Short mmCIF file of C-alpha atoms in Angstrom, two decimals:
data_model
loop_
_atom_site.label_atom_id
_atom_site.label_comp_id
_atom_site.label_asym_id
_atom_site.label_seq_id
_atom_site.Cartn_x
_atom_site.Cartn_y
_atom_site.Cartn_z
CA MET A 1 14.53 -51.88 -52.71
CA LYS A 2 11.40 -51.64 -54.61
CA ARG A 3 10.54 -55.30 -54.80
CA LEU A 4 11.37 -55.71 -51.30
CA PHE A 5 8.55 -53.54 -50.11
CA ALA A 6 5.99 -53.69 -52.77
CA ARG A 7 4.72 -57.35 -52.57
CA PRO A 8 5.09 -57.69 -48.81
CA LEU A 9 3.50 -54.49 -48.14
CA LEU A 10 0.49 -55.00 -50.46
CA PHE A 11 -0.04 -58.40 -48.88
CA CYS A 12 -0.24 -56.34 -45.55
CA GLY A 13 -2.78 -54.19 -47.06
CA ILE A 14 -4.69 -57.41 -48.24
CA ILE A 15 -4.67 -59.07 -44.83
CA ILE A 16 -6.05 -55.86 -43.30
CA LEU A 17 -8.63 -56.01 -46.07
CA LEU A 18 -9.84 -59.58 -45.39
CA ALA A 19 -9.67 -58.98 -41.82
CA GLY A 20 -11.99 -56.03 -42.25
CA ILE A 21 -14.13 -58.21 -44.22
CA ALA A 22 -14.19 -61.19 -41.97
CA ALA A 23 -14.50 -59.54 -38.59
CA PRO A 24 -18.31 -58.66 -38.99
CA THR A 25 -19.07 -61.98 -40.42
CA VAL A 26 -17.49 -63.88 -37.14
CA ASN A 27 -19.56 -61.77 -34.70
CA ALA A 28 -22.63 -59.70 -36.32
CA GLN A 29 -23.05 -57.98 -32.99
CA LYS A 30 -19.77 -56.34 -33.39
CA THR A 31 -19.99 -54.80 -37.03
CA ASP A 32 -20.07 -51.16 -35.81
CA THR A 33 -16.83 -51.55 -33.93
CA SER A 34 -14.76 -54.15 -36.00
CA LEU A 35 -13.09 -51.69 -38.19
CA ASP A 36 -12.16 -49.71 -35.06
CA THR A 37 -10.13 -52.88 -33.85
CA LEU A 38 -8.20 -53.06 -36.95
CA SER A 39 -4.95 -50.98 -37.07
CA GLN A 40 -1.78 -51.00 -39.26
CA THR A 41 0.86 -48.44 -38.68
CA ILE A 42 2.50 -47.59 -41.86
CA ASN A 43 5.42 -45.16 -42.83
CA LEU A 44 5.64 -43.06 -46.05
CA GLU A 45 7.67 -45.44 -47.88
CA GLN A 46 5.26 -48.25 -47.41
CA ALA A 47 2.44 -45.92 -48.31
CA ILE A 48 4.17 -45.02 -51.65
CA GLN A 49 4.86 -48.78 -52.39
CA ILE A 50 1.22 -49.89 -51.87
CA SER A 51 0.21 -47.06 -53.91
CA LEU A 52 2.36 -48.09 -56.94
CA ALA A 53 1.57 -51.75 -56.61
CA ASN A 54 -2.27 -51.19 -55.90
CA ASN A 55 -3.63 -47.82 -57.39
CA THR A 56 -6.15 -48.29 -60.14
CA GLN A 57 -4.43 -45.76 -62.34
CA MET A 58 -1.57 -47.87 -62.05
CA LYS A 59 -3.16 -50.95 -63.14
CA ARG A 60 -4.71 -49.09 -66.02
CA SER A 61 -1.18 -48.02 -67.12
CA LEU A 62 0.01 -51.39 -67.09
CA LEU A 63 -2.89 -52.78 -69.37
CA SER A 64 -2.11 -49.93 -71.73
CA ILE A 65 1.35 -51.21 -72.13
CA ARG A 66 0.08 -54.90 -72.54
CA ASP A 67 -2.25 -53.63 -75.16
CA ALA A 68 0.66 -51.92 -76.90
CA ASP A 69 2.37 -54.86 -76.89
CA GLN A 70 -0.30 -56.71 -78.69
CA GLN A 71 -0.59 -54.00 -81.14
CA VAL A 72 3.14 -54.44 -81.96
CA ARG A 73 2.51 -58.06 -82.78
CA ASN A 74 -0.44 -57.06 -84.96
CA ALA A 75 1.56 -54.74 -86.95
CA TRP A 76 4.30 -57.45 -87.46
CA SER A 77 1.81 -59.77 -88.80
CA ASN A 78 1.01 -57.44 -91.63
CA VAL A 79 4.48 -58.37 -93.29
CA MET A 80 4.85 -61.96 -92.17
CA PRO A 81 3.66 -64.87 -94.23
CA ASP A 82 -0.05 -65.61 -94.49
CA ILE A 83 -0.32 -69.55 -94.52
CA ALA A 84 -3.63 -71.21 -95.41
CA ALA A 85 -4.66 -74.85 -95.64
CA SER A 86 -8.03 -75.92 -97.19
CA ALA A 87 -9.84 -79.17 -97.97
CA THR A 88 -13.20 -79.77 -99.59
CA TYR A 89 -15.23 -83.02 -100.33
CA THR A 90 -18.24 -83.03 -102.76
CA ARG A 91 -20.53 -85.88 -102.89
CA ASN A 92 -22.83 -85.71 -106.12
CA LEU A 93 -26.01 -87.50 -105.21
CA GLU A 94 -26.91 -86.95 -108.85
CA VAL A 95 -24.06 -86.33 -111.12
CA PRO A 96 -24.58 -82.73 -112.98
CA VAL A 97 -25.89 -83.13 -116.53
CA ASN A 98 -24.99 -80.44 -119.30
CA PHE A 99 -26.37 -80.35 -123.03
CA ILE A 100 -24.00 -80.34 -125.96
CA PRO A 101 -24.57 -80.39 -129.61
CA ALA A 102 -25.08 -83.94 -130.81
CA ILE A 103 -23.24 -83.15 -133.99
CA ILE A 104 -19.96 -83.17 -131.97
CA PHE A 105 -20.52 -87.16 -131.55
CA ASP A 106 -22.51 -87.75 -134.78
CA PRO A 107 -21.62 -85.78 -137.71
CA ASP A 108 -24.71 -86.68 -139.58
CA ALA A 109 -26.81 -85.47 -136.59
CA ASP A 110 -29.34 -82.30 -136.80
CA PRO A 111 -26.98 -79.14 -135.82
CA ASN A 112 -29.92 -78.23 -133.62
CA GLU A 113 -30.19 -81.42 -131.76
CA LEU A 114 -28.73 -81.50 -128.24
CA MET A 115 -27.43 -84.39 -126.18
CA PRO A 116 -27.34 -84.72 -122.48
CA VAL A 117 -24.10 -85.59 -120.97
CA ALA A 118 -23.06 -86.17 -117.43
CA PHE A 119 -19.80 -84.50 -116.25
CA GLY A 120 -18.22 -85.54 -112.95
CA THR A 121 -18.11 -88.19 -110.63
CA ASP A 122 -19.66 -89.40 -107.49
CA ASN A 123 -16.79 -88.23 -105.15
CA ASN A 124 -14.76 -85.18 -105.60
CA TRP A 125 -11.78 -83.94 -103.55
CA GLN A 126 -9.99 -80.69 -103.38
CA GLY A 127 -7.31 -79.58 -101.02
CA GLY A 128 -3.98 -77.69 -100.45
CA PHE A 129 -1.89 -74.96 -99.23
CA SER A 130 -1.36 -71.41 -99.98
CA VAL A 131 1.17 -68.97 -98.91
CA SER A 132 0.90 -65.11 -99.38
CA GLN A 133 3.93 -62.88 -98.62
CA THR A 134 4.13 -59.07 -98.65
CA ILE A 135 6.96 -57.78 -100.50
CA PHE A 136 6.30 -54.18 -100.24
CA SER A 137 3.71 -52.36 -98.43
CA GLY A 138 4.47 -48.95 -97.30
CA GLN A 139 1.53 -48.75 -94.79
CA ALA A 140 2.62 -52.13 -93.30
CA PHE A 141 6.11 -51.09 -92.81
CA VAL A 142 5.24 -47.85 -91.25
CA GLY A 143 2.77 -49.54 -89.08
CA ILE A 144 5.42 -51.58 -87.47
CA SER A 145 7.48 -48.47 -86.51
CA SER A 146 4.53 -46.64 -85.47
CA SER A 147 3.50 -49.56 -83.18
CA GLU A 148 6.91 -49.44 -81.60
CA LEU A 149 6.65 -45.55 -80.83
CA TYR A 150 2.97 -46.14 -79.69
CA LYS A 151 4.41 -48.85 -76.99
CA ALA A 152 7.17 -46.31 -75.81
CA ALA A 153 4.39 -43.67 -75.65
CA GLN A 154 2.47 -45.92 -73.30
CA SER A 155 5.53 -46.72 -71.31
CA GLU A 156 6.48 -43.00 -70.97
CA SER A 157 2.49 -42.47 -69.69
CA MET A 158 2.93 -45.24 -67.18
CA ARG A 159 6.07 -43.30 -65.92
CA ALA A 160 4.02 -40.03 -65.87
CA THR A 161 1.32 -41.94 -63.75
CA ALA A 162 3.74 -43.36 -61.51
CA GLN A 163 5.56 -39.92 -60.89
CA GLY A 164 1.98 -38.57 -60.06
CA ILE A 165 1.12 -41.37 -57.77
CA VAL A 166 4.28 -41.16 -55.66
CA THR A 167 3.61 -37.16 -55.42
CA GLN A 168 -0.02 -37.61 -54.68
CA THR A 169 0.79 -40.13 -51.82
CA ARG A 170 3.59 -37.84 -50.35
CA VAL A 171 1.10 -34.78 -50.35
CA THR A 172 -1.68 -36.72 -49.01
CA TYR A 173 0.48 -38.49 -46.27
CA TYR A 174 1.83 -35.11 -45.06
CA GLN A 175 -1.82 -33.66 -45.19
CA ALA A 176 -2.67 -36.40 -42.94
CA LEU A 177 0.20 -35.83 -40.63
CA VAL A 178 -0.93 -32.19 -40.41
CA ALA A 179 -4.46 -33.26 -39.55
CA LYS A 180 -3.14 -35.68 -36.76
CA GLU A 181 -0.80 -32.71 -35.46
CA GLN A 182 -3.89 -30.42 -35.22
CA LEU A 183 -5.63 -33.04 -33.27
CA ARG A 184 -2.60 -33.46 -31.00
CA LEU A 185 -2.41 -29.90 -30.46
CA ILE A 186 -6.15 -29.31 -29.57
CA GLN A 187 -5.68 -32.37 -27.18
CA ALA A 188 -2.68 -30.64 -25.55
CA GLN A 189 -4.68 -27.45 -25.17
CA ILE A 190 -7.24 -29.09 -23.37
CA ASP A 191 -4.95 -30.92 -21.17
CA ARG A 192 -3.44 -27.39 -20.48
CA VAL A 193 -6.98 -25.83 -19.78
CA GLU A 194 -8.06 -28.64 -17.71
CA GLN A 195 -4.78 -28.18 -15.49
CA ASN A 196 -5.33 -24.60 -15.42
CA LEU A 197 -9.13 -25.15 -14.42
CA GLU A 198 -7.92 -27.54 -11.67
CA ASP A 199 -5.52 -25.15 -10.27
CA THR A 200 -8.04 -22.02 -10.49
CA ARG A 201 -10.67 -24.06 -8.70
CA LYS A 202 -7.93 -24.67 -5.74
CA MET A 203 -7.18 -20.76 -5.82
CA TYR A 204 -10.87 -20.12 -5.66
CA GLU A 205 -11.30 -22.46 -2.78
CA GLN A 206 -8.41 -20.68 -0.98
CA GLY A 207 -9.94 -17.18 -1.71
CA PHE A 208 -7.34 -16.05 -3.98
CA THR A 209 -9.64 -15.58 -7.01
CA ASP A 210 -13.51 -15.22 -7.54
CA ASP A 211 -15.82 -17.84 -9.42
CA TYR A 212 -15.67 -15.84 -12.80
CA ALA A 213 -12.13 -16.96 -13.33
CA VAL A 214 -13.40 -20.52 -12.87
CA LEU A 215 -16.33 -19.91 -15.15
CA GLN A 216 -14.10 -18.57 -17.78
CA LEU A 217 -11.99 -21.62 -18.05
CA GLU A 218 -14.89 -23.73 -18.00
CA VAL A 219 -16.45 -22.04 -21.10
CA GLN A 220 -13.15 -22.19 -22.79
CA LEU A 221 -13.00 -25.79 -22.19
CA SER A 222 -16.42 -26.43 -23.55
CA ASN A 223 -15.53 -24.49 -26.66
CA LEU A 224 -12.59 -26.62 -27.13
CA GLU A 225 -14.53 -29.87 -27.02
CA PRO A 226 -16.37 -29.46 -30.55
CA GLN A 227 -13.00 -28.37 -31.98
CA LEU A 228 -11.69 -31.81 -30.62
CA VAL A 229 -14.42 -33.66 -32.44
CA GLN A 230 -13.95 -31.79 -35.77
CA ALA A 231 -10.26 -32.48 -35.64
CA GLN A 232 -10.93 -36.37 -35.09
CA TYR A 233 -13.04 -36.41 -38.07
CA GLY A 234 -10.56 -34.52 -39.91
CA VAL A 235 -8.01 -37.21 -39.16
CA LYS A 236 -10.15 -39.87 -40.41
CA GLU A 237 -10.94 -37.95 -43.66
CA ALA A 238 -7.26 -37.48 -44.10
CA LYS A 239 -6.56 -41.10 -43.57
CA GLN A 240 -9.38 -42.00 -46.01
CA GLU A 241 -7.78 -40.02 -48.77
CA LEU A 242 -4.54 -41.65 -48.15
CA LEU A 243 -6.20 -45.10 -48.40
CA ASP A 244 -7.93 -44.19 -51.42
CA VAL A 245 -4.64 -43.22 -53.12
CA MET A 246 -3.13 -46.36 -52.02
CA GLY A 247 -6.21 -48.31 -53.43
CA LEU A 248 -7.44 -49.65 -50.32
CA PRO A 249 -10.95 -49.53 -48.80
CA VAL A 250 -11.32 -46.31 -47.07
CA GLN A 251 -13.27 -48.09 -44.13
CA LEU A 252 -9.90 -49.60 -43.11
CA SER A 253 -8.21 -48.42 -39.82
CA ILE A 254 -4.68 -47.19 -40.23
CA ASP A 255 -2.32 -45.03 -38.28
CA ILE A 256 0.84 -43.24 -40.02
CA LYS A 257 4.29 -42.61 -38.59
CA GLY A 258 5.62 -38.86 -38.44
CA ASP A 259 5.72 -35.96 -36.05
CA LEU A 260 5.81 -32.58 -37.59
CA SER A 261 6.50 -30.58 -34.49
CA ALA A 262 9.69 -32.42 -34.15
CA TYR A 263 10.85 -32.25 -37.66
CA ASP A 264 13.69 -29.83 -38.70
CA ILE A 265 13.58 -28.88 -42.42
CA HIS A 266 17.33 -27.77 -42.30
CA THR A 267 18.80 -30.87 -40.87
CA GLN A 268 19.52 -34.23 -42.75
CA ASN A 269 19.00 -36.45 -39.78
CA ALA A 270 15.95 -37.03 -37.90
CA GLU A 271 15.91 -36.27 -34.03
CA LYS A 272 13.05 -38.67 -33.58
CA ASP A 273 12.72 -42.26 -34.92
CA GLU A 274 9.19 -41.52 -36.26
CA ASN A 275 10.57 -39.09 -38.80
CA GLN A 276 13.37 -41.42 -40.04
CA GLU A 277 11.16 -42.41 -43.13
CA LEU A 278 10.20 -38.61 -43.95
CA LYS A 279 13.80 -37.72 -43.92
CA LYS A 280 14.99 -40.55 -45.81
CA ILE A 281 12.20 -39.87 -48.79
CA ASP A 282 12.84 -36.11 -48.45
CA GLY A 283 16.67 -37.01 -49.17
CA LEU A 284 16.15 -39.45 -52.20
CA THR A 285 16.05 -36.44 -54.38
CA PRO A 286 18.43 -33.63 -53.12
CA LEU A 287 16.92 -30.41 -53.30
CA VAL A 288 18.69 -28.17 -55.88
CA LEU A 289 16.65 -25.19 -56.69
CA GLU A 290 17.87 -24.56 -60.26
CA GLU A 291 17.33 -21.80 -62.66
CA ASP A 292 14.33 -21.99 -64.75
CA SER A 293 15.98 -23.06 -67.95
CA VAL A 294 18.28 -25.66 -66.32
CA ALA A 295 15.17 -27.08 -64.40
CA LEU A 296 13.17 -27.04 -67.48
CA LYS A 297 15.74 -28.99 -69.51
CA ARG A 298 15.87 -31.67 -66.70
CA ALA A 299 12.10 -32.05 -66.82
CA LEU A 300 12.10 -32.50 -70.67
CA LYS A 301 14.55 -35.46 -69.78
CA LEU A 302 12.89 -37.23 -66.74
CA ARG A 303 9.34 -36.29 -66.87
CA GLY A 304 7.02 -38.84 -68.32
CA ASP A 305 4.27 -36.76 -69.57
CA LEU A 306 6.69 -34.45 -71.62
CA ARG A 307 8.69 -37.65 -72.79
CA ALA A 308 5.37 -39.30 -73.98
CA LEU A 309 4.37 -36.03 -75.95
CA ASN A 310 7.76 -36.00 -77.62
CA ILE A 311 7.13 -39.71 -78.97
CA GLN A 312 3.56 -38.61 -79.66
CA LYS A 313 4.90 -36.20 -82.05
CA GLU A 314 7.21 -38.65 -83.66
CA LEU A 315 4.23 -41.04 -83.88
CA ARG A 316 2.24 -38.10 -85.79
CA GLY A 317 5.17 -38.12 -88.02
CA LYS A 318 4.76 -41.90 -88.91
CA GLN A 319 1.12 -41.43 -89.19
CA LEU A 320 1.85 -38.81 -92.16
CA ASP A 321 4.30 -41.23 -93.51
CA ALA A 322 1.51 -43.82 -93.48
CA GLN A 323 -0.85 -41.68 -95.57
CA LEU A 324 1.63 -40.71 -97.84
CA SER A 325 2.57 -44.46 -98.36
CA THR A 326 -1.11 -45.02 -99.82
CA PHE A 327 0.08 -43.45 -103.12
CA LEU A 328 2.79 -46.14 -103.47
CA PRO A 329 2.13 -49.61 -105.01
CA SER A 330 1.87 -52.74 -102.93
CA VAL A 331 3.61 -55.89 -104.25
CA VAL A 332 2.55 -59.42 -102.70
CA ALA A 333 3.94 -62.97 -103.93
CA ASN A 334 1.56 -65.81 -103.83
CA TYR A 335 2.11 -69.62 -103.82
CA GLY A 336 -0.16 -72.28 -103.98
CA LEU A 337 0.15 -76.16 -103.86
CA ASN A 338 -3.35 -78.01 -104.57
CA TRP A 339 -4.45 -81.44 -104.98
CA THR A 340 -7.51 -82.95 -106.72
CA ALA A 341 -9.12 -86.10 -106.66
CA SER A 342 -12.46 -87.94 -108.37
CA GLN A 343 -13.75 -91.24 -107.57
CA PRO A 344 -16.90 -93.06 -108.44
CA GLY A 345 -18.77 -95.35 -106.17
CA THR A 346 -17.83 -95.73 -102.58
CA PRO A 347 -15.65 -92.86 -101.18
CA GLN A 348 -11.97 -93.36 -100.43
CA PHE A 349 -10.03 -90.36 -98.63
CA PHE A 350 -8.59 -88.50 -101.81
CA GLY A 351 -9.16 -91.31 -104.25
CA THR A 352 -6.12 -93.31 -105.46
CA GLU A 353 -3.13 -92.17 -107.25
CA ASP A 354 -4.70 -93.00 -110.56
CA SER A 355 -7.53 -90.58 -109.64
CA ARG A 356 -5.44 -87.88 -107.88
CA ALA A 357 -3.41 -84.86 -109.54
CA ARG A 358 -1.13 -82.30 -108.00
CA SER A 359 -0.48 -78.73 -109.14
CA GLN A 360 1.65 -75.65 -108.00
CA THR A 361 1.37 -71.95 -108.78
CA VAL A 362 3.58 -69.06 -108.05
CA SER A 363 2.39 -65.49 -108.65
CA LEU A 364 3.30 -61.98 -108.14
CA SER A 365 0.75 -59.19 -108.01
CA VAL A 366 1.31 -55.41 -108.16
CA GLN A 367 -1.64 -53.15 -107.02
CA LEU A 368 -1.01 -49.25 -107.72
CA PRO A 369 -3.92 -47.13 -106.49
CA ILE A 370 -4.77 -44.53 -109.14
CA PHE A 371 -7.59 -42.65 -107.80
CA GLN A 372 -9.65 -43.00 -104.84
CA GLY A 373 -11.55 -39.78 -104.90
CA PHE A 374 -9.86 -37.30 -102.52
CA SER A 375 -9.72 -39.55 -99.35
CA ARG A 376 -6.15 -39.88 -99.38
CA ASN A 377 -5.36 -36.17 -99.92
CA ALA A 378 -7.62 -35.49 -96.96
CA ALA A 379 -6.07 -38.01 -94.85
CA VAL A 380 -2.69 -36.32 -95.54
CA GLN A 381 -3.90 -32.93 -94.69
CA GLN A 382 -5.55 -34.45 -91.48
CA ALA A 383 -2.18 -36.05 -90.57
CA LYS A 384 -0.22 -32.57 -91.05
CA ILE A 385 -2.79 -30.97 -88.80
CA GLN A 386 -2.44 -33.40 -86.04
CA ILE A 387 1.30 -32.87 -86.09
CA LYS A 388 0.63 -29.01 -85.71
CA ASP A 389 -1.69 -30.02 -82.73
CA THR A 390 0.65 -32.11 -81.02
CA GLU A 391 3.47 -29.39 -81.48
CA LEU A 392 0.87 -26.91 -79.65
CA GLN A 393 0.16 -29.52 -76.96
CA LEU A 394 4.00 -30.09 -76.33
CA TYR A 395 4.50 -26.17 -76.28
CA GLN A 396 1.60 -25.64 -73.63
CA ALA A 397 2.85 -28.56 -71.75
CA LYS A 398 6.29 -26.99 -71.48
CA GLN A 399 4.50 -23.67 -70.42
CA THR A 400 3.00 -25.60 -67.63
CA ALA A 401 5.91 -27.45 -66.47
CA ASN A 402 7.83 -24.16 -66.32
CA LYS A 403 5.19 -22.73 -64.20
CA GLU A 404 4.77 -25.87 -61.94
CA ILE A 405 8.80 -25.59 -61.37
CA PHE A 406 8.34 -22.00 -60.49
CA THR A 407 5.51 -22.35 -58.28
CA ALA A 408 6.99 -25.26 -56.22
CA ARG A 409 10.21 -23.56 -56.03
CA GLN A 410 8.85 -20.47 -54.84
CA SER A 411 6.76 -22.65 -52.11
CA VAL A 412 10.02 -24.53 -51.19
CA ARG A 413 11.84 -21.01 -50.67
CA GLU A 414 8.91 -19.52 -48.59
CA ALA A 415 9.02 -22.38 -46.14
CA LEU A 416 12.91 -22.06 -45.81
CA GLN A 417 12.77 -18.26 -45.22
CA THR A 418 9.94 -18.68 -42.66
CA SER A 419 11.42 -21.51 -40.91
CA ASP A 420 13.73 -19.82 -38.71
CA ALA A 421 11.23 -17.18 -37.66
CA LEU A 422 8.22 -19.83 -36.75
CA THR A 423 10.96 -22.00 -34.71
CA LYS A 424 11.76 -18.70 -32.99
CA ALA A 425 8.19 -17.87 -32.25
CA LEU A 426 7.56 -21.39 -30.98
CA ASN A 427 10.17 -21.18 -28.67
CA GLN A 428 9.17 -17.69 -27.50
CA ALA A 429 5.49 -18.85 -27.10
CA ASN A 430 6.57 -21.77 -24.84
CA ARG A 431 8.62 -19.62 -22.64
CA GLY A 432 5.63 -17.12 -22.67
CA TYR A 433 3.17 -19.73 -21.57
CA GLU A 434 5.30 -20.95 -18.81
CA ARG A 435 5.85 -17.62 -17.54
CA ALA A 436 2.33 -16.56 -17.73
CA LYS A 437 1.26 -19.83 -15.96
CA THR A 438 3.87 -19.40 -13.16
CA ARG A 439 2.75 -15.62 -12.64
CA TYR A 440 -1.00 -16.66 -12.64
CA GLN A 441 -0.38 -19.30 -9.97
CA ASN A 442 1.55 -16.83 -7.78
CA GLY A 443 -1.36 -14.46 -8.16
CA VAL A 444 0.60 -11.73 -10.16
CA SER A 445 -1.34 -12.11 -13.53
CA SER A 446 -4.67 -12.31 -14.87
CA GLN A 447 -6.77 -15.34 -16.27
CA GLN A 448 -6.98 -13.35 -19.61
CA GLU A 449 -3.11 -13.00 -19.58
CA LEU A 450 -2.83 -16.88 -19.09
CA MET A 451 -5.55 -17.52 -21.96
CA ASP A 452 -3.85 -15.16 -24.10
CA ALA A 453 -0.41 -16.95 -23.91
CA GLU A 454 -2.18 -20.19 -24.24
CA LEU A 455 -3.71 -19.21 -27.51
CA GLN A 456 -0.34 -17.72 -28.75
CA LEU A 457 1.25 -20.96 -27.98
CA ARG A 458 -1.19 -23.18 -29.83
CA GLN A 459 -1.04 -20.81 -32.78
CA ALA A 460 2.70 -21.11 -33.06
CA GLU A 461 2.51 -24.90 -32.94
CA ILE A 462 0.00 -24.78 -35.77
CA ASN A 463 2.06 -22.58 -37.88
CA TYR A 464 5.15 -24.63 -37.44
CA ALA A 465 3.39 -27.79 -38.26
CA GLN A 466 1.90 -26.22 -41.30
CA MET A 467 5.13 -24.72 -42.23
CA VAL A 468 6.82 -28.33 -42.29
CA SER A 469 4.01 -29.84 -44.13
CA GLY A 470 4.20 -27.10 -46.72
CA TYR A 471 7.89 -27.52 -47.41
CA LEU A 472 7.30 -31.28 -47.67
CA SER A 473 4.50 -31.00 -49.99
CA ALA A 474 6.24 -28.43 -52.04
CA LYS A 475 9.48 -30.45 -52.20
CA ALA A 476 7.25 -33.49 -53.50
CA GLN A 477 5.64 -31.24 -56.07
CA TYR A 478 8.99 -29.93 -57.11
CA ASP A 479 10.49 -33.36 -57.57
CA GLN A 480 7.50 -34.21 -59.86
CA ALA A 481 8.03 -30.67 -61.67
CA VAL A 482 11.44 -31.55 -62.64
CA GLY A 483 10.88 -35.36 -63.00
CA GLN A 484 13.26 -36.56 -60.14
CA VAL A 485 10.50 -38.55 -58.29
CA PRO A 486 11.73 -41.11 -55.58
CA PHE A 487 11.02 -44.76 -56.60
CA VAL A 488 10.55 -43.94 -60.19
CA ALA A 489 13.86 -44.48 -62.12
CA GLU A 490 14.72 -44.49 -65.61
CA ASP A 491 13.70 -48.27 -66.18
CA ILE A 492 9.90 -48.67 -64.94
CA GLN A 493 10.30 -52.50 -65.18
CA ASP A 494 10.30 -53.02 -61.33
CA ILE A 495 7.04 -51.08 -61.14
CA LYS A 496 5.49 -53.09 -63.88
CA GLU A 497 6.39 -56.39 -61.88
CA ASN A 498 5.19 -55.17 -58.67
CA ILE A 499 1.50 -54.03 -59.99
CA GLU A 500 -1.08 -56.47 -58.75
CA LEU A 501 -3.83 -57.01 -61.32
CA LYS A 502 -6.81 -58.89 -59.94
#
């Protein structure tokens, strides 16, 4: 499922981006309106998949894992053979001359007499291979296991990032739906006021009311127009926040699917097609409000940030082992294979068999550090301090996770407990408005009664939409708090493969 969505949906996002860039170029006179002509309707699952594939934080997490891969390779290189080849050619433009006592060649010579003797030939060649193999090095061996732990920690950090991005996308998407619903409600209120104004004008023309009733509705309509403009900008800002989380330019024009006014948080099926994806994402992680201890235990098992801290604690222990290993000896084996050649006159590569010689050497070196000041003892103490610090970080992270679980669970319960009352209030407000409208049209109620009923209806609609959004956001945050986040499984390989790096 993950692979089916991430690439095609990111492609859609890129197509929108390219269209947004290209449109102003095609016709410069339409620059101001080009973005308004671009529209791509997405649902919640598509938004999540685009975020996982295109968010900058996800890309950086992937780079951290790739960097960890190279650190693992680098750690292994410290215990692998070091093989080197060398070749040197020396041309003596003038053969070096040394002075030795002449008595060596002539016993009768003066003991203080020196004789110049030329050593060497015109051409000298040296070359060979050397192999160095670490037999024992405590720091090198600990470094291998440490690098593997570091890679695991980076993978868990990526899991935590993915869990955060999915949750952030869900919450931002719900906030955009709230903004969209508020715009719809204000527009619906304006439509109702306009209809009432039209009816009141007819009643005024027929002499059933005075001009003050008409004026009241005109004032109410004028007051609603700025609210409509503010709501329109609120929708744009909410969508821009969503685009930013998705890693797309905020100038793009998109629409989102979902209708909070028709969303029932108690049912598993959506009554409207627009809410199918909302129900699907909400149902991927069943709502089980566990006790604190059970939920925290689950979070320790599934949350990427807590898992990363546990690995970080192990890594600190490895770093202590590495510092302690500096008190141990290191053993290195060396092998050398060398050729030398000397040749007078015109050079010939590495001379001839008569002027060439070969040698081989094998050595074993043991180095035991005895005293290096207080640096090693200080490094050991620092490693122990870092272990304590990591334990405190893990303790604080558990406390924070426990608070997040508690807060999200309370928010979910609040929404569940208030939903019935808000649903009832909404139905009553609808009936009340219809009755007030009928009574006003029949001349048995005042304009103020109709305005009050209309205001109560709008407030009930807003309260219901905010309750649904609050529940969905709290459910998303609870999923993150316990580590059961949709599309972030135990194996994050699929996420890694779908991240687009530019």
